[in-house]
Every structure is written in structure tokens, then in C-alpha cells.
Coordinates of C-alpha atoms in Angstrom, one line a residue:
Chain W
X1 CA 18.4 0.4 31.6
X2 CA 18.0 2.9 28.9
X3 CA 19.8 5.6 30.9
X4 CA 22.7 3.2 31.5
X5 CA 22.9 2.3 27.9
X6 CA 23.0 5.9 26.9
X7 CA 25.8 6.5 29.4
X8 CA 27.6 3.5 28.1
X9 CA 27.2 4.8 24.6
X10 CA 28.6 8.2 25.5
X11 CA 31.5 6.6 27.3
X12 CA 32.3 4.4 24.3
X13 CA 32.1 7.4 21.9
X14 CA 34.6 9.3 24.0
X15 CA 37.0 6.4 24.2
X16 CA 36.9 5.9 20.4
X17 CA 37.5 9.5 19.8
X18 CA 40.6 9.6 22.0
X19 CA 42.2 6.3 20.9
X20 CA 41.1 7.0 17.3
X21 CA 43.3 10.1 17.3
X22 CA 46.2 8.0 18.6
X23 CA 45.6 5.1 16.1
X24 CA 45.7 7.4 13.0
X25 CA 49.1 8.7 13.7
X26 CA 50.8 10.8 11.1
X27 CA 52.8 8.8 8.7
X28 CA 56.5 9.2 9.1
X29 CA 58.6 11.2 6.6
X30 CA 60.2 7.8 5.8
X31 CA 59.5 4.3 6.9
X32 CA 63.0 3.0 6.4
X33 CA 62.0 -0.1 4.6
X34 CA 64.1 -1.4 1.7
X35 CA 67.8 -0.8 1.3
X36 CA 70.1 1.5 -0.6
X37 CA 70.8 0.4 -4.2
X38 CA 74.4 0.1 -5.1
X39 CA 75.8 1.7 -8.4
X40 CA 76.7 -1.8 -9.6
X41 CA 73.2 -3.2 -9.3
X42 CA 71.7 -0.2 -10.9
X43 CA 74.1 -0.4 -13.8
X44 CA 73.3 -4.1 -14.2
X45 CA 69.7 -3.5 -15.2
X46 CA 69.6 0.2 -16.2
X47 CA 69.3 -0.6 -20.0
X48 CA 67.0 2.1 -21.3
X49 CA 68.1 4.6 -23.9
X50 CA 66.4 8.0 -24.2
X51 CA 65.9 10.1 -27.4
X52 CA 68.8 12.4 -26.5
X53 CA 71.1 9.5 -26.3
X54 CA 71.2 9.2 -22.5
X55 CA 71.8 5.5 -21.7
X56 CA 73.6 4.5 -24.9
X57 CA 76.5 2.2 -24.0
X58 CA 80.0 2.2 -25.5
X59 CA 80.4 0.2 -28.6
X60 CA 79.8 0.6 -32.4
X61 CA 78.4 -1.1 -35.5
X62 CA 77.9 -0.7 -39.2
X63 CA 75.2 -1.7 -41.6
X64 CA 77.5 -4.3 -43.2
X65 CA 78.1 -5.9 -39.8
X66 CA 74.4 -5.8 -39.0
X67 CA 73.4 -7.5 -42.3
X68 CA 75.2 -10.7 -41.2
X69 CA 73.5 -10.7 -37.8
X70 CA 70.1 -9.9 -39.3
X71 CA 70.3 -12.8 -41.8
X72 CA 71.2 -15.2 -39.0
X73 CA 68.9 -14.0 -36.2
X74 CA 66.1 -11.8 -37.5
X75 CA 65.2 -12.6 -41.1
X76 CA 63.2 -15.8 -40.2
X77 CA 60.6 -13.6 -38.6
X78 CA 60.9 -10.2 -40.3
X79 CA 61.8 -11.4 -43.9
X80 CA 65.0 -11.3 -45.9
X81 CA 64.9 -7.6 -46.5
X82 CA 62.7 -6.6 -43.6
X83 CA 59.7 -6.1 -45.9
X84 CA 58.3 -9.6 -46.0
X85 CA 57.2 -10.4 -42.5
X86 CA 55.5 -12.6 -41.2
X87 CA 56.2 -10.5 -38.0
X88 CA 56.4 -6.7 -37.9
X89 CA 57.5 -5.2 -41.3
X90 CA 60.6 -3.2 -40.4
X91 CA 61.6 -1.6 -43.7
X92 CA 59.8 0.8 -46.0
X93 CA 59.5 4.5 -46.5
X94 CA 56.2 4.7 -48.4
X95 CA 54.3 7.1 -48.4
X96 CA 57.2 9.5 -49.1
X97 CA 55.0 12.5 -48.4
X98 CA 52.6 13.1 -45.6
X99 CA 51.5 10.7 -42.9
X100 CA 48.5 8.9 -44.3
X101 CA 48.1 6.1 -41.7
X102 CA 44.6 7.1 -40.6
X103 CA 43.3 7.2 -44.2
X104 CA 45.1 3.9 -45.1
X105 CA 45.1 1.6 -42.1
X106 CA 46.7 -1.1 -44.3
X107 CA 50.0 0.8 -44.5
X108 CA 52.6 -1.1 -42.4
X109 CA 54.1 1.0 -39.6
X110 CA 57.8 0.5 -40.4
X111 CA 60.9 2.0 -38.7
X112 CA 61.4 4.2 -41.8
X113 CA 57.9 5.6 -42.0
X114 CA 56.5 5.5 -38.5
X115 CA 59.1 5.3 -35.7
X116 CA 59.8 8.8 -34.4
X117 CA 63.2 8.1 -32.7
X118 CA 66.2 6.1 -33.8
X119 CA 67.2 5.5 -30.2
X120 CA 64.1 3.4 -29.7
X121 CA 65.4 0.9 -32.2
X122 CA 68.5 0.3 -30.2
X123 CA 66.6 0.2 -26.9
X124 CA 64.0 -2.3 -28.1
X125 CA 66.3 -4.6 -30.0
X126 CA 68.7 -4.8 -27.0
X127 CA 65.9 -5.5 -24.5
X128 CA 63.6 -7.8 -26.4
X129 CA 65.2 -9.3 -29.5
X130 CA 65.5 -12.0 -30.7
X131 CA 62.4 -13.6 -29.0
X132 CA 64.2 -16.9 -28.9
X133 CA 67.1 -15.4 -26.9
X134 CA 66.1 -12.0 -25.6
X135 CA 69.0 -9.9 -24.2
X136 CA 71.6 -12.1 -25.8
X137 CA 73.0 -9.6 -28.3
X138 CA 76.2 -7.7 -27.4
X139 CA 76.1 -3.9 -27.5
X140 CA 78.2 -3.9 -30.7
X141 CA 75.7 -6.3 -32.3
X142 CA 72.8 -4.1 -31.4
X143 CA 74.6 -1.0 -32.8
X144 CA 75.2 -3.0 -36.0
X145 CA 71.6 -4.2 -36.3
X146 CA 70.4 -0.7 -35.7
X147 CA 72.7 0.6 -38.4
X148 CA 71.5 -2.1 -40.8
X149 CA 67.8 -1.2 -40.1
X150 CA 68.4 2.5 -40.4
X151 CA 70.3 2.1 -43.7
X152 CA 67.7 -0.3 -45.1
X153 CA 65.2 2.5 -44.5
X154 CA 67.5 5.0 -46.3
X155 CA 68.1 7.0 -43.2
X156 CA 71.9 6.7 -42.9
X157 CA 74.7 6.1 -45.4
X158 CA 75.9 2.5 -46.0
X159 CA 79.2 3.1 -44.3
X160 CA 77.8 5.2 -41.3
X161 CA 79.0 4.0 -37.9
X162 CA 76.4 4.0 -35.2
X163 CA 77.7 4.6 -31.7
X164 CA 77.1 6.7 -28.5
X165 CA 77.5 10.0 -30.3
X166 CA 76.0 9.3 -33.8
X167 CA 72.8 7.3 -33.1
X168 CA 70.8 10.0 -31.3
X169 CA 71.6 12.5 -34.1
X170 CA 69.7 10.4 -36.7
X171 CA 66.6 12.3 -37.6
X172 CA 63.6 10.1 -38.3
X173 CA 61.1 11.3 -40.9
X174 CA 58.1 10.5 -38.7
X175 CA 59.3 12.6 -35.8
X176 CA 57.6 15.8 -37.0
X177 CA 54.2 14.1 -37.1
X178 CA 54.0 12.8 -33.5
X179 CA 52.1 14.9 -31.0
X180 CA 51.5 14.3 -27.3
X181 CA 48.0 13.7 -25.8
X182 CA 45.7 16.4 -27.2
X183 CA 42.2 15.2 -26.5
X184 CA 39.9 17.8 -24.9
X185 CA 38.8 16.8 -21.4
X186 CA 35.5 15.1 -21.2
X187 CA 32.5 15.8 -21.5
X188 CA 33.7 17.1 -24.9
X189 CA 33.8 14.5 -27.7
X190 CA 37.2 12.8 -27.7
X191 CA 38.9 11.7 -30.9
Chain L
X1 CA 24.0 -47.3 -14.4
X2 CA 27.4 -46.5 -13.1
X3 CA 28.5 -42.9 -14.0
X4 CA 32.1 -42.0 -13.6
X5 CA 33.7 -38.6 -13.2
X6 CA 35.0 -39.0 -16.7
X7 CA 31.4 -39.4 -18.0
X8 CA 30.4 -36.2 -16.1
X9 CA 33.3 -34.3 -17.6
X10 CA 32.5 -35.5 -21.0
X11 CA 28.9 -34.5 -20.4
X12 CA 30.0 -31.0 -19.4
X13 CA 32.2 -30.7 -22.5
X14 CA 29.4 -31.9 -24.7
X15 CA 27.2 -29.2 -23.1
X16 CA 29.7 -26.5 -24.0
X17 CA 29.9 -27.7 -27.6
X18 CA 26.2 -27.9 -28.0
X19 CA 25.6 -24.6 -26.1
X20 CA 23.0 -26.3 -24.0
X21 CA 22.8 -27.5 -20.5
X22 CA 20.3 -30.3 -20.9
X23 CA 22.8 -33.1 -21.6
X24 CA 24.8 -32.4 -18.5
X25 CA 21.6 -32.3 -16.5
X26 CA 20.3 -35.6 -17.9
X27 CA 23.7 -37.2 -17.0
X28 CA 23.4 -36.2 -13.4
X29 CA 23.6 -39.6 -11.9
X30 CA 21.9 -39.6 -8.5
X31 CA 19.4 -38.0 -6.2
X32 CA 21.9 -35.8 -4.2
X33 CA 19.8 -36.2 -1.1
X34 CA 20.5 -40.0 -1.1
X35 CA 24.2 -40.0 -1.3
X36 CA 26.7 -38.3 1.0
X37 CA 28.6 -35.5 -0.7
X38 CA 32.3 -34.9 -1.2
X39 CA 34.3 -34.0 1.9
X40 CA 35.9 -30.6 2.6
X41 CA 38.9 -29.7 0.6
X42 CA 41.9 -27.4 0.8
X43 CA 41.1 -25.7 -2.5
X44 CA 37.7 -25.2 -3.9
X45 CA 36.7 -25.9 -7.5
X46 CA 34.0 -24.6 -9.8
X47 CA 31.0 -26.7 -10.3
X48 CA 31.7 -29.3 -12.9
X49 CA 29.0 -27.9 -15.1
X50 CA 30.2 -24.3 -14.8
X51 CA 33.0 -24.0 -17.3
X52 CA 33.6 -20.4 -18.3
X53 CA 36.8 -20.0 -20.3
X54 CA 38.9 -17.2 -21.6
X55 CA 38.9 -16.9 -25.4
X56 CA 42.6 -17.4 -26.4
X57 CA 43.9 -15.8 -29.6
X58 CA 47.7 -15.8 -29.8
X59 CA 49.2 -13.6 -27.1
X60 CA 45.7 -12.4 -26.0
X61 CA 43.0 -14.0 -24.0
X62 CA 39.7 -12.3 -23.4
X63 CA 37.3 -12.3 -20.4
X64 CA 34.0 -14.1 -21.3
X65 CA 31.7 -11.3 -20.2
X66 CA 28.7 -13.4 -21.4
X67 CA 29.3 -15.9 -18.6
X68 CA 29.9 -13.5 -15.8
X69 CA 27.7 -11.7 -13.2
X70 CA 28.3 -8.7 -11.0
X71 CA 31.3 -6.5 -11.4
X72 CA 34.3 -8.6 -10.1
X73 CA 36.1 -10.6 -12.8
X74 CA 37.2 -14.0 -11.4
X75 CA 41.0 -13.7 -11.3
X76 CA 41.5 -16.8 -13.5
X77 CA 39.2 -15.1 -16.2
X78 CA 41.0 -11.7 -16.1
X79 CA 42.0 -10.9 -19.7
X80 CA 45.7 -11.4 -20.7
X81 CA 47.9 -9.5 -23.0
X82 CA 51.6 -10.4 -22.9
X83 CA 54.4 -9.4 -25.2
X84 CA 56.7 -12.3 -24.5
X85 CA 54.8 -14.8 -22.4
X86 CA 54.2 -15.0 -18.7
X87 CA 57.5 -15.1 -16.7
X88 CA 58.0 -17.3 -13.7
X89 CA 59.4 -15.2 -10.9
X90 CA 60.5 -16.5 -7.5
X91 CA 59.1 -14.1 -5.0
X92 CA 62.1 -14.7 -2.8
X93 CA 64.3 -13.2 -5.5
X94 CA 62.0 -10.5 -6.5
X95 CA 63.0 -6.9 -6.1
X96 CA 62.0 -3.5 -7.3
X97 CA 64.7 -0.9 -8.0
X98 CA 63.8 2.8 -7.9
X99 CA 66.5 5.1 -9.1
X100 CA 67.3 8.0 -11.4
X101 CA 66.4 11.5 -10.3
X102 CA 65.9 10.6 -6.6
X103 CA 67.8 11.4 -3.5
X104 CA 68.1 7.8 -2.4
X105 CA 68.1 5.0 -5.0
X106 CA 66.6 2.0 -3.3
X107 CA 65.8 -1.7 -3.7
X108 CA 62.6 -3.1 -2.2
X109 CA 61.9 -6.8 -1.7
X110 CA 58.4 -8.1 -1.9
X111 CA 58.4 -8.3 1.9
X112 CA 59.5 -4.6 2.0
X113 CA 56.6 -3.6 -0.3
X114 CA 54.1 -5.4 2.0
X115 CA 55.4 -3.6 5.1
X116 CA 54.4 -0.2 3.7
X117 CA 50.8 1.0 4.4
X118 CA 48.5 -0.8 2.0
X119 CA 45.4 0.1 0.1
X120 CA 42.8 -2.0 -1.7
X121 CA 40.8 -0.6 -4.6
X122 CA 38.3 -2.0 -7.1
X123 CA 39.2 -0.9 -10.6
X124 CA 38.8 -2.0 -14.2
X125 CA 41.9 -2.6 -16.3
X126 CA 41.3 -2.3 -20.0
X127 CA 43.6 -2.9 -23.0
X128 CA 43.6 0.2 -25.3
X129 CA 42.9 -2.1 -28.2
X130 CA 39.7 -3.5 -26.9
X131 CA 37.5 -3.8 -29.9
X132 CA 37.1 -7.0 -31.8
X133 CA 38.7 -6.3 -35.2
X134 CA 37.1 -9.2 -37.2
X135 CA 33.7 -9.0 -35.6
X136 CA 31.1 -10.9 -37.7
X137 CA 27.6 -11.9 -36.6
X138 CA 28.9 -14.7 -34.4
X139 CA 30.8 -12.4 -32.1
X140 CA 30.3 -12.9 -28.4
X141 CA 30.6 -10.0 -25.8
X142 CA 34.0 -11.5 -24.8
X143 CA 35.3 -11.5 -28.3
X144 CA 34.0 -8.0 -28.9
X145 CA 35.2 -6.3 -25.7
X146 CA 36.8 -9.0 -23.5
X147 CA 40.0 -7.0 -22.9
X148 CA 38.6 -5.3 -19.8
X149 CA 38.3 -6.9 -16.4
X150 CA 37.7 -5.7 -12.9
X151 CA 39.5 -6.8 -9.8
X152 CA 40.1 -5.6 -6.2
X153 CA 43.8 -4.6 -6.3
X154 CA 45.8 -4.4 -3.1
X155 CA 49.2 -2.8 -2.8
X156 CA 51.3 0.2 -1.8
X157 CA 50.7 3.6 -3.2
X158 CA 53.5 4.5 -5.6
X159 CA 53.5 7.9 -4.0
X160 CA 54.5 6.3 -0.7
X161 CA 57.6 4.7 -2.3
X162 CA 58.5 7.8 -4.2
X163 CA 58.5 9.7 -0.9
X164 CA 60.7 7.1 0.5
X165 CA 63.3 7.6 -2.2
X166 CA 62.9 11.3 -2.4
X167 CA 61.9 12.5 -5.9
X168 CA 64.0 15.5 -7.0
X169 CA 62.1 18.7 -8.0
X170 CA 62.9 18.6 -11.7
X171 CA 61.5 15.0 -12.2
X172 CA 58.4 14.9 -14.4
X173 CA 58.3 11.3 -15.8
X174 CA 59.2 7.9 -14.8
X175 CA 60.0 4.7 -16.7
X176 CA 58.3 1.5 -15.5
X177 CA 60.1 -1.7 -16.6
X178 CA 58.9 -5.3 -16.4
X179 CA 60.9 -8.4 -15.9
X180 CA 59.3 -10.5 -18.6
X181 CA 61.2 -11.5 -21.7
X182 CA 60.0 -8.3 -23.5
X183 CA 61.5 -6.3 -20.6
X184 CA 58.4 -4.1 -21.4
X185 CA 58.8 -0.4 -20.7
X186 CA 56.4 2.5 -20.5
X187 CA 56.8 6.2 -19.5
X188 CA 54.4 7.5 -16.9
X189 CA 53.9 11.2 -16.0
X190 CA 54.9 12.0 -12.4
X191 CA 51.5 13.5 -11.7
X192 CA 49.8 10.2 -12.2
X193 CA 52.5 8.4 -10.2
X194 CA 51.9 10.7 -7.2
X195 CA 48.1 10.7 -7.6
X196 CA 46.6 7.2 -7.6
X197 CA 49.2 4.8 -9.0
X198 CA 49.7 1.6 -7.0
X199 CA 52.3 -1.1 -6.9
X200 CA 49.9 -3.9 -6.6
X201 CA 50.7 -7.4 -5.2
X202 CA 47.1 -8.5 -4.4
X203 CA 44.2 -9.3 -6.7
X204 CA 40.8 -10.3 -5.3
X205 CA 42.0 -11.2 -1.9
X206 CA 45.1 -13.2 -2.8
X207 CA 48.4 -12.9 -4.6
X208 CA 48.2 -11.4 -8.1
X209 CA 48.0 -14.1 -10.7
X210 CA 51.1 -14.8 -12.8
X211 CA 49.3 -13.6 -15.9
X212 CA 48.5 -10.3 -14.1
X213 CA 52.1 -9.6 -13.0
X214 CA 53.0 -11.8 -10.0
X215 CA 54.5 -10.9 -7.7
X216 CA 54.0 -7.1 -8.2
X217 CA 52.9 -4.8 -10.9
X218 CA 52.3 -1.1 -11.6
X219 CA 48.6 -0.3 -11.6
X220 CA 47.3 3.0 -13.1
X221 CA 43.6 3.3 -12.5
X222 CA 41.5 4.3 -15.5
X223 CA 44.5 4.2 -17.9
X224 CA 45.2 2.0 -20.9
X225 CA 46.3 -1.4 -19.7
X226 CA 49.7 -1.5 -21.4
X227 CA 51.0 1.3 -19.2
X228 CA 50.3 -0.7 -16.0
X229 CA 53.5 -2.6 -16.4
X230 CA 53.4 -6.2 -15.0
X231 CA 56.2 -8.0 -13.2
X232 CA 57.6 -4.6 -12.3
X233 CA 61.4 -4.7 -11.7
X234 CA 62.6 -1.1 -12.1
X235 CA 61.4 2.5 -11.9
X236 CA 63.6 5.2 -13.3
X237 CA 62.7 8.7 -12.4
X238 CA 63.5 11.3 -15.1
X239 CA 62.8 14.7 -16.6
X240 CA 61.4 13.5 -20.0
X241 CA 59.5 10.6 -21.4
X242 CA 61.7 7.7 -22.7
X243 CA 59.9 7.1 -26.0
X244 CA 59.9 3.4 -25.8
X245 CA 58.6 1.1 -28.6
X246 CA 55.3 0.7 -26.8
X247 CA 54.6 4.4 -26.8
X248 CA 55.8 5.3 -30.3
X249 CA 55.7 2.4 -32.7
X250 CA 52.7 0.9 -30.8
X251 CA 49.9 2.4 -28.8
X252 CA 49.8 5.6 -30.8
X253 CA 46.8 6.8 -32.9
X254 CA 47.2 8.3 -36.3
X255 CA 44.7 10.9 -37.4
X256 CA 43.4 12.1 -40.7
X257 CA 45.1 15.5 -40.2
X258 CA 48.5 13.7 -40.6
X259 CA 49.5 13.4 -37.0
X260 CA 49.9 10.6 -34.5
X261 CA 49.0 10.9 -30.9
X262 CA 51.2 9.6 -28.1
X263 CA 50.4 9.2 -24.4
X264 CA 46.6 9.0 -24.7
X265 CA 46.3 7.2 -21.4
X266 CA 42.8 7.6 -20.1
X267 CA 40.2 5.1 -21.2
X268 CA 36.8 6.8 -22.1
X269 CA 33.3 5.8 -21.1
X270 CA 32.0 2.6 -22.6
X271 CA 29.2 0.1 -22.1
X272 CA 28.5 -3.4 -23.3
X273 CA 25.4 -5.4 -23.3
X274 CA 26.4 -8.9 -22.1
X275 CA 22.9 -10.4 -22.3
X276 CA 21.2 -11.0 -24.6
X277 CA 24.0 -11.3 -27.1
X278 CA 25.4 -13.9 -29.4
X279 CA 24.9 -16.9 -29.0
X280 CA 21.7 -16.5 -26.9
X281 CA 18.3 -17.3 -28.3
X282 CA 15.3 -15.5 -26.8
X283 CA 11.7 -16.5 -26.3
X284 CA 9.1 -13.8 -26.5
X285 CA 8.3 -12.3 -23.1
X286 CA 10.3 -10.4 -20.4
X287 CA 14.0 -10.2 -20.9
X288 CA 16.4 -8.6 -18.5
X289 CA 19.0 -6.8 -20.6
X290 CA 22.2 -6.9 -18.6
X291 CA 25.6 -5.4 -19.1
X292 CA 28.6 -3.5 -17.8
X293 CA 29.7 0.1 -18.2
X294 CA 33.0 1.8 -17.1
X295 CA 35.0 4.9 -17.6
X296 CA 38.6 6.1 -16.8
X297 CA 37.1 9.5 -16.0
X298 CA 35.6 8.3 -12.7
X299 CA 32.1 7.1 -12.1
X300 CA 29.4 6.0 -14.5
X301 CA 26.5 8.5 -14.1
X302 CA 24.0 6.8 -16.3
X303 CA 23.5 4.0 -18.9
X304 CA 20.8 4.3 -21.5
X305 CA 19.4 1.4 -23.3
X306 CA 17.6 1.4 -26.7
X307 CA 15.6 -1.6 -27.9
X308 CA 14.7 0.0 -31.2
X309 CA 18.0 0.7 -32.9
X310 CA 18.6 4.1 -31.2
X311 CA 15.2 5.7 -31.9
X312 CA 14.4 6.0 -28.2
X313 CA 16.5 5.5 -25.1
X314 CA 15.6 4.6 -21.5
X315 CA 17.7 4.9 -18.4
X316 CA 18.9 1.5 -17.2
X317 CA 19.1 0.6 -13.5
X318 CA 22.6 0.8 -12.1
X319 CA 23.7 -1.7 -9.5
X320 CA 25.0 0.0 -6.4
X321 CA 27.7 0.7 -5.3
X322 CA 28.8 2.5 -8.4
X323 CA 32.6 2.7 -8.0
X324 CA 35.1 5.0 -9.6
X325 CA 37.0 3.5 -12.5
X326 CA 35.3 0.1 -12.0
X327 CA 32.9 -1.9 -14.0
X328 CA 29.3 -0.9 -13.2
X329 CA 26.5 -3.4 -13.7
X330 CA 23.4 -2.2 -15.5
X331 CA 20.0 -3.8 -16.1
X332 CA 16.9 -3.0 -18.1
X333 CA 13.7 -4.9 -18.3
X334 CA 12.3 -5.3 -21.8
X335 CA 9.2 -7.1 -23.0
X336 CA 10.2 -8.6 -26.3
X337 CA 7.0 -9.3 -28.2
X338 CA 8.8 -10.8 -31.2
X339 CA 10.0 -9.3 -34.5
X340 CA 13.5 -8.1 -35.2
X341 CA 14.9 -5.6 -32.8
X342 CA 18.3 -3.9 -32.3
X343 CA 19.3 -3.4 -28.7
X344 CA 22.1 -1.0 -27.8
X345 CA 23.5 0.7 -24.7
X346 CA 25.4 3.9 -24.2
X347 CA 27.2 5.1 -21.1
X348 CA 27.3 8.6 -19.7
X349 CA 30.1 9.3 -17.2
X350 CA 30.3 11.7 -14.3
X351 CA 31.6 14.5 -16.4
X352 CA 28.6 14.3 -18.7
X353 CA 30.6 12.6 -21.5
X354 CA 28.4 10.5 -23.7
X355 CA 29.7 7.3 -25.3
X356 CA 29.9 8.0 -29.0
X357 CA 28.8 6.1 -32.1
X358 CA 31.4 4.5 -34.3
X359 CA 30.6 7.0 -37.0
X360 CA 31.1 9.9 -34.6
X361 CA 34.5 8.5 -33.5
X362 CA 35.7 8.0 -37.1
X363 CA 34.6 11.4 -38.1
X364 CA 36.7 12.9 -35.4
X365 CA 39.7 10.7 -36.2
X366 CA 39.7 10.0 -39.9
X367 CA 38.1 7.4 -42.1
X368 CA 40.6 4.6 -41.4
X369 CA 39.9 1.8 -38.9
X370 CA 41.4 2.8 -35.6
X371 CA 42.8 0.2 -33.3
X372 CA 43.3 1.9 -30.0
X373 CA 40.9 3.8 -27.8
X374 CA 37.8 2.7 -29.6
X375 CA 34.7 2.9 -27.4
X376 CA 31.8 3.0 -29.8
X377 CA 28.2 2.2 -28.9
X378 CA 27.7 -1.5 -29.8
X379 CA 24.5 -3.3 -30.7
X380 CA 23.0 -6.7 -31.0
X381 CA 20.3 -7.7 -33.4
X382 CA 17.5 -9.9 -32.0
X383 CA 16.2 -11.7 -35.0
X384 CA 12.6 -12.6 -35.4
X385 CA 13.6 -16.2 -34.7
X386 CA 14.9 -15.1 -31.3
X387 CA 18.6 -15.7 -32.3
X388 CA 20.9 -12.8 -31.3
X389 CA 23.8 -11.8 -33.5
X390 CA 26.4 -9.0 -33.5
X391 CA 26.2 -6.3 -36.1
X392 CA 28.4 -3.3 -36.4
X393 CA 26.7 0.1 -37.0
X394 CA 24.8 1.2 -39.0
X395 CA 22.0 -1.0 -37.8
X396 CA 19.1 0.5 -39.9

């Protein structure tokens, strides 16, 4: 019996080895699942804007136009002038020098003192604001609100027009202070 | 005495309020060996007297680690962090678009995603802001560090999909975008996408819960939770990060040297004693100190426990198997003879990295209270009465 069992065992091992090689076939270069995306369906949801302005749509807006929209759709959460809350405080340049957020954790992170890119304001407002009707603002309205918030933070002139070519050129004061991941690899202590 | 289901539920609720189990036990109406039990059912339920609950605070809910065992977090107790609520998505209408710097922009239905080779992996997911900010003495483990949970995640490797669409050589980043009302976006380095990123549609053996991204989400093992975008609808491949609100205005860490760090993805080693902790009361005698440890750097190598405020440390027992980037359960037997004691744990990961004290972290970063990526050693004070309370360092 033992001899037979051993033989059986050997036979099974050989069989597994052979079929095993067949079962673990090399994955194909492509599976062919899914379907090609059409330019129209990409355009319909490709709403992101990059710091260099890629993705900004046609349209335009000024601070004066934005002030009207802000009062109607934003002030209830962010305050009359963007400094009152109760939600994120959007306006404020203090401290004027340095970047003292670690020393003073109570400092609000506003667009004027903390946001490193102006394009992010457009991108975020367009995709997520106002929370009661996200995605409801027209591109002109988003440009206007962006202009209003940048002007309130003393970053653009009162009559500046924000559009595809001007917005990405706005230099944010906080830009110079942002650095990418810089922690040493563990096991070193990691700030 | 006739006892209704309502009475039993009231009893269970009373037990929760009182923090005791005695009332529910005294309400148990019958000798179970004398009454035929309930029939089989299509969907099981927890025992009526087992009522763990997430702690809900606004748009956050925390895993009640004090109520859990082992390493898998029950899916309905996985922590939540949403930016505009949990969307309701019809899986029949779900699709994932991958476009940008690719040879073949493509759309995948949920059925398409499930046709690709699948993988299942047990990993923790932790919010980068996982440290209770208003932690007083009556802080439970769930309130202190309940924004980490472990699940078995099933899905398709993102690398498989990126091969399908043909990523162009100059591509270095991708944008992941959710279909919640925040249309939340994060930039992810291509190296991570090609390494171990998943498009997950399964959680603990079934479809992902709505709160965790149903029907499909990005999952980046070991990285801050916010980057694992839920309800994923779109991936755009590019040659630069997108600098979204969630990686500039939020989820960045200011330092005392006047800079702010972006893209600090990896979660560092951390441990948490889950028993004894607030609101437990101890009796003198043997106590099994229990807890979890985890690290985004790989496996936990060792957990050390101190029962004397850090004066001496002893190696805790680790429950096998120890999995990479997953909660690891540790235990340590302690004979509490009475008197006040501070119990603490510290994790050491596979690289040799040692979980730091709060003072060490703040010295490296600056004096202000940091919000993100805080993984300090935490301790519980066992008072002479046996009551256990939370206390932030220093403990002396």
C-alpha cells in the first residue's frame, strides 16, 4: 500500500506541475475589456484645472460681478466679507511676513495667506460649491467669484478680468513656502 | 412575566447608557434550552446585546476600537470621512474613465472592472488627521484614534488598467476624481499607481459599503486615507500634480521653519492600547493589555509596552499572521497590584523606525499643534481606584 501511495503521490505531483504551468498562463498585453472613450464624454466630466492653466474653460469674470454672486450664494457660510465664517475663512493676508502657521495654529488658512495656486480656487469652486447646489455655477460665475476672492485678498486689482489667460498668471504669496514631501525615509525620525 | 422584543432592546440600550451588561442579563427572559430558537434567516444580525457603534462627529465617524477584537474591522464600523456626504450610485450606471496621457482613453463599467484579474489584500486605511484634538480624560480609543480601520479589499490592480490604456512615457502623475458632491480630487504619483494601487470593489468579502466608496474606489495601501479617492469616476494621467484643494489648502503640514509640506502620503508606525482604556475599570490582578499597531512602511516588527510611564518597556506578543500595512494585534500580560500606573505602547516597524513621543514630533515640526500625520505614543492612566482615563503626555 505504501509503495502504491508513493507512486500515486509522484504521479499527482507530475500532473500538477504540468497543468500548473498551463493554468498560470502569461497575462495578455491587453485584455480588451472596456470600450474607447469618446472626446465628448471626456469633455463632459474633464473639469480639472492645473496650476499652469491647463483645463481652464472659456469665459470671464470680474470682482464686481463676483461680489453679487458671493452675497447671494456664499456669504451665508463664509461670512459677509469672507472673514466671518462659520465655515472656512477665505479672506485675510495676515501675517504679512513669513509663514508662521506652525508657531500659531490658530491662524486661519485663507486663500490670501495659505493657498499656493490661484487656479485651485477656480477648480474647487466649480466642482464643489455651493454645497447646496454643487456644480451649478456657470464658468463665467466661477471666474467672477474667483476674481472677487482674489481681489478681497488684495491679490488682483479691483477691475482685473479673470479668464483663461489671466488667472494662471496670478502669483499667490504662499506659493514660495510650499515644498513637496521631504521626510527622510524611516527608520530616521520623521517630522 | 411576558418580555417583548421592545423590552429587550430597551434593556440593551440601558446597558449601553450605564456601561454595564448586568441589566440586559437580568432581563434575559427564558432558559434558552426550554424554548425553540429563532429560525434561519436570509441576513444575519448582531446579538441584541452586542451594540458597537461608530462615534459620529459631523462629517466624521470613528471606529470603536475599544469594542473590537482581532484585526478586521467590521465593514459597518469602518471609519467614515466624507466631504459632501455619501452619494447614491447605481452600479448599472457606474463607469470609470481613464484618459489624459494615454494611448487609448477608455471607459470601464463595473462589470468590466470585475472581468480583469482580481486581487484581495488586507490593509489598514487611516485618515491623516487621526488624533483626537480635544482629548480630555474621558477619551475612548475610538475617539482618540478611530480614523483607522482594516479590511480585506478586493479589486483590480490599477497597473492592470493602466497597461490596458497604455500610459505614455512622460506621464508622472495621475488625478483621481470621485463622483460625490465634492467631486473630490487628489494627485497620485505614477510610481504608486504602478506599484500596489488597487481599484477596489470588494470589502470583507462583499461589495464595498457606500460609506467606503461603492461601487468602486481607489485604494493606496499605507497612504493617507484622503488620497484613496472613493466613488472613483475618473483618472486623468498627466505630467505634473494637479494641486487640488485637498493637497494644498488641506492635508498639508506647516513647519516651524516657515514651510508647508505637500504630498506626505505614507502613514508612519503607530500603536494604540484598546484595553484597558477609558471607560474601563480594573480590579487588581492579571490584566491582558491589548491593542493594535500598524505602519504604512510595511510590517510591524515589534510592539513594546510600558506599565510604569515609560521607565521600562517589555516586548508584547504579536498575533500572527503579521501582515504588511495592516492592523497587527498585540497583547501583554500585566499583573496590576493596585496603585496608579501609566500604561503605554510604542510600535517599531520593519525598517526599525520607532514610534515617537508627542514631544519628539513637535520638536521636529514646531511648537504648534499639528493636525495631520500625528502618530505619538499614547498612554492611559490607571488610577488607584481602577478607573482608566486618557492623559496626553507628559505623564509624570
